[in-house]
Amino acid sequence: MNRTSRPHVLVILADDLGWGDLGCFGATRVRTPNIDALAARGTSYWDAHAASSVCTPSRYGLLTGRHPWRSPLKAGVLGGADPCIIADDVPTIASVLQAEGYRTGAFGKWHLGLDWQRTDGSRPAAFDPGFAPDMQGDGRDIDYTVAFHNGPLEHGFERYFGIAGSLDMPPYCFLDQNRTVGIPTLEKQPLITSQRPGLMVPGWEDDQVDVAVTRAAQEWLKEPDERPFFAYVAAASPHRPCVPPGFVRGTSDAGARGDSIHLFDWMVGELLGVLPDDVLAQTLVIVTSDNGAPMIFPEDGDVVIHRPNGAWRGQKADAYEAGHRVPLVITGPGFDVGAESRALVSLLDLLPTISRCAGVAATPPADGVALGDRTEQDLVGAQAYDGRLLLRSASAKVIYGSGSGGFSEPVGQPCGPGSELVQVFDLAADPAEARDIRRNDESVAPTMYEEFVAATGYAPVPDP
């Protein structure tokens, strides 16, 4: 690593970490000293939102700065065997910084699709647009002796080590650059009922994934190089299966999931620990999550005593606040020390923000704006599991559909902006989203939708 006039950038992304899962956001049953220390010397954003309340579309939004409706995946998530949803001509944070002379590395969970070669010699022509709740396959028809294409290396990263999808989906193996580490030949015995069956490599250990990812990222960060770096480290924790390794097992007061949060905090500390003080002072460090925490797996930890999403309604996958409101901590050049921001922000804002900090002359078009540039009139949009749109202003919330659109019952159904199924909430007076006030002013939902379409040039839901 080197000392440079341009900032280094380190993005550390948790998997299913809720708004209430960090000490600096009020958690008491789990302890996150490394992230809390970051917050003390940086800025915590208390009204930050992922682009979606589930993994794949959220990660698409974070890396591209584009709303996930612009991808071919209109709802749901990908599996580890599915093809990539990032088009060749869509810039990512990595490709933008790589063009500016940055060295770029990605480590951990990818979950944006890979173009695998099948055993019959074929490759997917493109992702089949639509809803993918059951994924596109279990990977048994993949030829793992052949390199995959259209992965991190084709989207701006020169170094990659990680896993294809979540820790509950095959193939159960590490990926190094554009190949698997070993050949998956053994049948995986699921640790939990929702861990999907498939093939694993001999010796695979779920509880060692984040440790291996952390070590790979550390080695890369320590390599001598004259260029500034962009590192994107995407943890598997605390997503299910919650299988914390022995050194953190039993250390929290919130079960296996709480221990997995301790593992994520350990990762943050280990990554920062390899950076000399003068390099760390030049590094933009961003810690956040892809979406909120699930509340439907009590065996992973007590979600009553420890409230992983704070007081927000709902859970992962939902259109309600707990689904998409995420913790966000940023420290580094240009960010206030020990500040708590209540500004409305989106993870779509990271690409333009990082581009500005890096001095990129021509930032590619994005749906986000650089942090600090959003006005009180600007809206933040996100997508629930079933693909429905939700819009946020500083105080208003509109969900274009009935029910949660995710894991909470009733699920309901999506709708257009003029439908009676639309839900409207005044978050200033009703932060718990307990009272639907659509009938008080039926112009709110259509007006906010029209403003969103005018700003983005894109209509993500059908007309009524």
XYZ file of C-alpha atoms in Angstrom:
464
model
C 0.000 0.000 0.000
C 1.162 3.565 -0.464
C 0.574 7.116 0.651
C -1.348 9.013 -2.004
C -3.016 12.359 -2.547
C -6.226 10.626 -3.593
C -8.129 8.739 -0.903
C -8.136 4.996 -0.645
C -11.648 3.535 -0.440
C -12.718 0.577 1.707
C -16.368 -0.519 1.561
C -17.326 -3.214 4.095
C -20.806 -4.632 3.520
C -22.654 -6.841 5.995
C -25.285 -9.353 4.936
C -28.678 -8.882 6.651
C -27.329 -6.556 9.355
C -30.273 -4.633 10.776
C -30.469 -0.967 11.716
C -30.475 -1.927 15.399
C -27.615 -4.433 15.258
C -24.772 -2.025 16.114
C -23.829 -0.464 19.413
C -23.525 2.956 17.802
C -27.180 2.609 16.726
C -28.378 1.565 20.174
C -27.789 -2.192 20.426
C -27.006 -3.516 23.911
C -27.202 -7.307 23.479
C -24.404 -7.315 20.922
C -21.133 -5.419 21.134
C -19.485 -3.856 18.099
C -16.453 -1.940 19.409
C -14.638 -1.655 16.090
C -17.603 -0.205 14.226
C -18.503 1.985 17.207
C -14.961 3.395 17.160
C -15.359 4.162 13.463
C -18.597 5.989 14.186
C -16.865 8.020 16.908
C -14.350 9.346 14.412
C -16.719 9.622 11.464
C -20.368 10.187 10.554
C -23.292 7.864 11.302
C -26.298 8.136 8.983
C -29.513 7.304 10.819
C -31.871 7.599 7.837
C -29.949 5.580 5.239
C -31.660 3.202 2.819
C -30.581 0.313 0.644
C -31.823 0.162 -2.938
C -33.776 -2.966 -2.049
C -34.807 -4.949 0.991
C -33.104 -8.111 -0.346
C -29.579 -9.029 -1.383
C -29.102 -9.070 -5.166
C -30.931 -5.877 -6.163
C -29.448 -4.026 -3.185
C -25.900 -4.943 -4.239
C -26.661 -4.007 -7.826
C -27.750 -0.570 -6.628
C -24.761 -0.071 -4.345
C -22.132 -0.951 -6.962
C -23.771 0.748 -9.965
C -25.590 3.685 -8.370
C -28.628 2.655 -10.414
C -32.080 1.629 -9.262
C -32.389 -2.163 -9.445
C -35.442 -1.879 -11.732
C -32.945 -0.947 -14.434
C -31.504 -4.478 -14.233
C -33.224 -7.514 -15.780
C -34.098 -8.833 -12.299
C -37.425 -7.200 -11.500
C -38.058 -8.973 -8.178
C -36.565 -11.615 -5.911
C -32.885 -12.577 -5.763
C -30.423 -14.667 -7.735
C -28.965 -18.034 -6.832
C -25.297 -18.917 -6.994
C -25.732 -20.636 -10.365
C -27.561 -17.765 -12.079
C -26.040 -15.518 -14.786
C -24.886 -11.970 -14.140
C -27.388 -9.105 -14.176
C -24.879 -6.251 -14.658
C -24.821 -5.292 -18.335
C -21.467 -4.811 -20.034
C -22.059 -1.089 -20.541
C -23.110 -0.341 -16.942
C -20.287 1.259 -14.910
C -19.603 0.182 -11.341
C -17.698 1.929 -8.569
C -14.832 -0.432 -9.369
C -14.744 0.251 -13.111
C -14.964 4.008 -12.543
C -12.063 3.996 -10.090
C -10.061 1.500 -12.136
C -10.228 3.914 -15.071
C -8.825 6.578 -12.746
C -5.782 4.474 -11.886
C -7.009 2.723 -8.736
C -6.167 -0.876 -7.923
C -9.417 -2.681 -7.243
C -10.269 -5.783 -5.246
C -13.501 -7.531 -4.275
C -13.702 -10.084 -1.502
C -16.618 -12.124 -0.210
C -20.192 -12.543 -1.336
C -20.815 -11.566 -4.976
C -24.488 -12.560 -5.529
C -24.855 -10.622 -8.767
C -24.637 -13.647 -11.030
C -21.849 -15.388 -12.931
C -21.886 -16.822 -16.435
C -21.004 -20.447 -15.776
C -20.399 -22.988 -18.530
C -22.785 -25.926 -18.351
C -21.725 -29.542 -18.701
C -23.221 -29.589 -22.216
C -20.833 -26.778 -23.222
C -23.473 -24.043 -23.300
C -23.403 -20.716 -21.502
C -26.415 -18.537 -20.627
C -27.104 -15.954 -23.315
C -28.575 -13.531 -20.785
C -30.511 -13.496 -17.576
C -34.144 -14.462 -18.005
C -35.978 -11.345 -16.770
C -38.581 -11.704 -14.132
C -39.146 -13.019 -10.659
C -36.623 -15.551 -9.353
C -37.749 -16.645 -5.874
C -36.605 -20.237 -6.385
C -33.434 -19.340 -8.273
C -32.639 -20.754 -11.714
C -30.939 -23.989 -10.667
C -28.798 -25.718 -8.081
C -25.584 -25.742 -10.101
C -25.396 -29.499 -10.659
C -25.195 -28.932 -14.418
C -22.192 -26.571 -14.175
C -18.776 -27.596 -15.478
C -16.621 -26.409 -12.583
C -13.394 -27.250 -14.431
C -14.008 -24.283 -16.749
C -13.569 -20.614 -15.811
C -16.727 -18.535 -15.388
C -17.203 -15.199 -17.133
C -19.039 -11.948 -16.485
C -18.121 -11.773 -12.827
C -16.143 -9.295 -10.722
C -13.169 -9.272 -13.125
C -15.378 -8.079 -15.986
C -16.939 -5.329 -13.874
C -13.917 -3.398 -12.699
C -12.168 -5.615 -10.160
C -8.657 -6.875 -10.853
C -8.665 -9.177 -7.816
C -11.485 -11.340 -6.516
C -11.827 -13.989 -3.824
C -15.163 -15.010 -2.359
C -18.366 -16.984 -2.835
C -20.966 -16.912 -5.589
C -24.074 -16.233 -3.524
C -25.255 -16.394 0.057
C -23.935 -18.929 2.541
C -27.190 -20.861 2.158
C -26.950 -21.501 -1.591
C -24.727 -23.653 -3.822
C -22.106 -24.009 -5.056
C -20.425 -24.345 -1.654
C -16.881 -23.413 -2.634
C -14.563 -20.433 -2.817
C -13.981 -18.531 -6.032
C -10.508 -17.185 -6.842
C -10.415 -14.733 -9.750
C -12.648 -16.562 -12.268
C -12.376 -20.177 -11.116
C -13.535 -22.313 -8.237
C -11.034 -23.360 -5.582
C -11.388 -27.096 -5.992
C -14.225 -28.913 -7.722
C -17.585 -29.277 -5.931
C -18.283 -33.009 -5.948
C -19.826 -33.771 -2.554
C -23.461 -33.415 -1.544
C -23.878 -30.662 1.044
C -25.777 -31.643 4.156
C -27.857 -28.549 4.988
C -27.254 -27.063 8.426
C -30.718 -25.507 8.434
C -33.940 -26.283 6.648
C -33.602 -23.236 4.395
C -30.000 -23.977 3.378
C -30.386 -25.085 -0.210
C -29.088 -28.491 -1.313
C -26.222 -28.661 -3.759
C -22.589 -29.553 -4.245
C -19.632 -28.564 -2.094
C -15.884 -29.016 -2.289
C -14.258 -31.529 0.064
C -13.381 -29.938 3.383
C -15.872 -27.076 3.069
C -16.620 -25.365 6.401
C -19.386 -22.759 6.585
C -17.991 -21.154 9.718
C -14.639 -20.384 8.075
C -15.924 -18.405 5.087
C -15.703 -14.911 6.560
C -12.349 -15.710 8.169
C -10.907 -16.779 4.801
C -12.397 -13.745 3.057
C -10.896 -11.442 5.677
C -7.439 -13.006 5.341
C -7.526 -12.731 1.544
C -8.509 -9.063 1.751
C -5.795 -8.378 4.335
C -3.100 -9.907 2.144
C -4.225 -7.826 -0.814
C -4.339 -4.631 1.245
C -0.782 -5.241 2.450
C 0.649 -5.685 -1.059
C 3.024 -2.870 -2.085
C 1.516 -0.770 -4.862
C 1.882 2.846 -5.925
C -1.802 3.187 -6.751
C -4.615 4.125 -4.381
C -6.898 1.179 -3.635
C -10.600 0.449 -3.759
C -11.507 -2.619 -1.708
C -15.041 -4.000 -1.553
C -15.413 -6.588 1.210
C -18.833 -8.257 1.387
C -19.281 -10.471 4.444
C -21.456 -13.565 4.579
C -22.460 -12.645 8.148
C -24.896 -12.346 9.800
C -26.996 -13.971 7.037
C -28.221 -17.487 7.700
C -26.905 -20.025 8.454
C -25.537 -18.265 11.520
C -22.459 -20.396 12.150
C -19.960 -18.238 14.027
C -16.474 -19.736 14.408
C -15.286 -20.808 17.817
C -13.493 -17.610 18.758
C -16.758 -15.602 18.741
C -19.230 -18.368 19.598
C -21.202 -17.556 22.735
C -19.785 -14.041 23.077
C -23.055 -12.132 22.530
C -26.345 -12.035 24.398
C -28.342 -12.609 21.211
C -27.676 -16.203 20.205
C -25.860 -17.437 17.120
C -26.936 -14.441 15.082
C -25.568 -12.060 17.694
C -22.285 -13.978 17.645
C -22.245 -13.578 13.847
C -22.566 -9.820 14.305
C -19.510 -10.025 16.556
C -17.767 -11.841 13.698
C -18.607 -9.002 11.319
C -17.257 -6.460 13.789
C -14.103 -8.581 14.090
C -13.753 -8.438 10.291
C -13.917 -4.651 10.370
C -11.219 -4.517 13.034
C -8.972 -6.965 11.186
C -9.242 -5.056 7.905
C -8.507 -1.695 9.490
C -5.717 -3.223 11.534
C -3.479 -3.865 8.516
C -3.599 -0.209 7.449
C -0.835 2.006 8.879
C -2.187 5.062 10.676
C -1.161 7.480 7.933
C -2.799 5.299 5.263
C -5.941 4.881 7.352
C -6.127 8.664 7.692
C -6.284 8.824 3.884
C -8.896 6.084 3.584
C -12.607 6.548 3.063
C -14.098 3.710 5.143
C -17.753 2.842 4.578
C -19.565 0.243 6.700
C -23.160 -0.647 5.901
C -25.581 -3.495 5.156
C -27.409 -4.735 2.085
C -30.821 -4.753 3.814
C -32.523 -5.193 7.162
C -32.544 -8.232 9.422
C -34.993 -11.149 9.116
C -37.316 -11.762 12.064
C -38.661 -15.189 11.111
C -35.845 -17.425 12.365
C -35.974 -17.341 16.193
C -33.538 -20.251 16.446
C -30.768 -17.880 15.301
C -31.223 -15.597 18.296
C -33.762 -13.811 20.428
C -35.344 -11.090 18.278
C -37.511 -9.866 21.156
C -34.849 -8.998 23.712
C -32.450 -7.909 20.971
C -34.324 -5.891 18.355
C -32.161 -6.178 15.218
C -34.166 -3.568 13.314
C -34.695 -1.223 16.233
C -38.250 0.053 16.529
C -38.894 0.085 12.767
C -41.777 -1.928 11.371
C -41.180 -5.127 9.419
C -38.049 -7.041 8.520
C -35.780 -8.029 5.657
C -37.587 -8.231 2.288
C -40.399 -5.888 3.380
C -41.348 -2.510 1.975
C -41.667 -1.282 5.563
C -38.754 0.661 7.062
C -37.019 -2.313 8.694
C -36.595 -3.929 5.284
C -34.510 -1.225 3.677
C -33.363 1.173 6.418
C -29.761 0.202 7.150
C -26.918 1.380 9.371
C -24.334 3.488 7.546
C -21.046 4.694 9.011
C -18.503 6.667 6.985
C -15.160 7.974 8.123
C -12.321 9.593 6.238
C -11.304 12.827 4.545
C -14.198 15.276 4.307
C -16.511 13.580 6.818
C -17.315 15.119 10.192
C -15.949 13.476 13.319
C -18.461 12.012 15.768
C -21.445 13.290 13.798
C -24.918 11.765 13.635
C -26.737 12.737 10.458
C -30.515 12.540 10.148
C -30.374 13.397 6.450
C -32.238 11.088 4.077
C -29.625 9.141 2.095
C -29.482 6.102 -0.166
C -26.766 3.550 -0.828
C -27.228 4.621 -4.452
C -25.391 7.748 -3.310
C -22.141 5.874 -2.723
C -20.999 5.803 -6.358
C -21.319 9.583 -6.896
C -19.930 10.254 -3.409
C -16.873 8.053 -3.894
C -16.357 9.445 -7.387
C -16.333 12.981 -6.030
C -13.939 12.092 -3.208
C -11.607 10.433 -5.728
C -11.654 13.469 -8.008
C -13.364 11.704 -10.909
C -13.924 14.380 -13.542
C -16.891 12.786 -15.287
C -19.025 10.731 -12.916
C -21.204 8.286 -14.884
C -24.970 8.776 -14.770
C -26.437 7.464 -11.529
C -29.752 7.547 -9.725
C -28.042 8.566 -6.501
C -26.477 11.909 -5.630
C -23.304 12.719 -3.735
C -23.896 12.880 0.005
C -24.819 16.412 0.971
C -26.331 17.236 -2.424
C -29.847 15.881 -1.846
C -32.434 18.587 -1.244
C -35.494 18.270 0.983
C -37.567 17.840 -2.173
C -35.544 14.900 -3.501
C -36.994 11.417 -3.091
C -35.333 8.114 -2.263
C -36.724 5.015 -3.942
C -36.274 1.346 -3.090
C -37.645 -2.052 -4.047
C -39.192 -4.782 -1.900
C -38.842 -8.526 -2.432
C -41.892 -8.729 -4.699
C -40.565 -5.865 -6.838
C -42.915 -3.147 -5.627
C -41.728 0.433 -5.461
C -41.541 2.420 -2.256
C -40.697 6.100 -2.042
C -39.386 8.174 0.837
C -39.196 11.899 1.350
C -37.925 13.536 4.515
C -41.190 12.698 6.289
C -43.549 10.904 3.880
C -43.528 7.237 2.859
C -45.482 5.649 0.020
C -45.628 1.904 -0.631
C -47.080 0.990 -4.009
C -48.881 -2.141 -2.924
C -50.807 -3.744 -0.082
C -49.155 -5.612 2.768
C -45.407 -5.967 3.229
C -44.283 -7.201 -0.169
C -41.769 -9.347 1.679
C -41.580 -11.794 4.588
C -44.117 -10.229 6.972
C -47.773 -11.226 6.783
C -49.887 -10.188 5.038
C -47.640 -10.037 1.967
C -50.246 -8.325 -0.218
C -49.589 -7.396 -3.829
C -47.913 -4.599 -5.824
C -49.981 -1.934 -7.545
C -49.800 1.216 -9.630
C -49.716 4.757 -8.200
C -53.465 5.335 -8.543
C -54.593 2.111 -6.903
C -56.525 1.889 -3.649
C -53.925 -0.652 -2.494
C -51.296 2.073 -2.078
C -50.160 2.747 1.506
C -49.157 6.233 2.689
C -47.491 7.045 6.009
C -46.443 10.252 7.745
C -43.176 9.150 9.331
C -42.764 12.399 11.246
C -45.957 11.726 13.199
C -46.022 7.943 12.808
C -42.504 6.465 12.521
C -43.904 2.984 13.241
C -45.945 3.041 9.997
C -49.036 2.097 11.998
C -51.590 4.408 10.343
C -52.211 4.398 6.601
C -53.310 7.949 5.736
C -53.845 7.523 1.987
C -57.504 8.498 2.246
C -56.579 11.758 3.991
C -54.934 13.011 0.791
C -55.197 10.735 -2.227
C -52.902 12.995 -4.270
C -49.761 12.098 -2.296
C -48.994 8.746 -3.947
C -49.542 9.832 -7.592
C -47.677 13.110 -7.030
C -44.616 11.469 -5.469
C -44.605 8.859 -8.217
C -44.722 11.511 -10.938
C -41.856 13.373 -9.269
C -39.817 10.178 -9.096
C -40.403 9.342 -12.763
C -39.542 12.903 -13.778
C -36.286 12.754 -11.818
C -35.186 9.306 -13.005
C -36.754 9.091 -16.450
C -37.921 5.614 -15.557
C -41.317 4.202 -14.573
C -40.774 1.092 -12.406
C -44.446 0.228 -11.864
C -47.353 0.131 -14.318
C -49.881 2.897 -14.636
C -53.100 2.326 -12.672
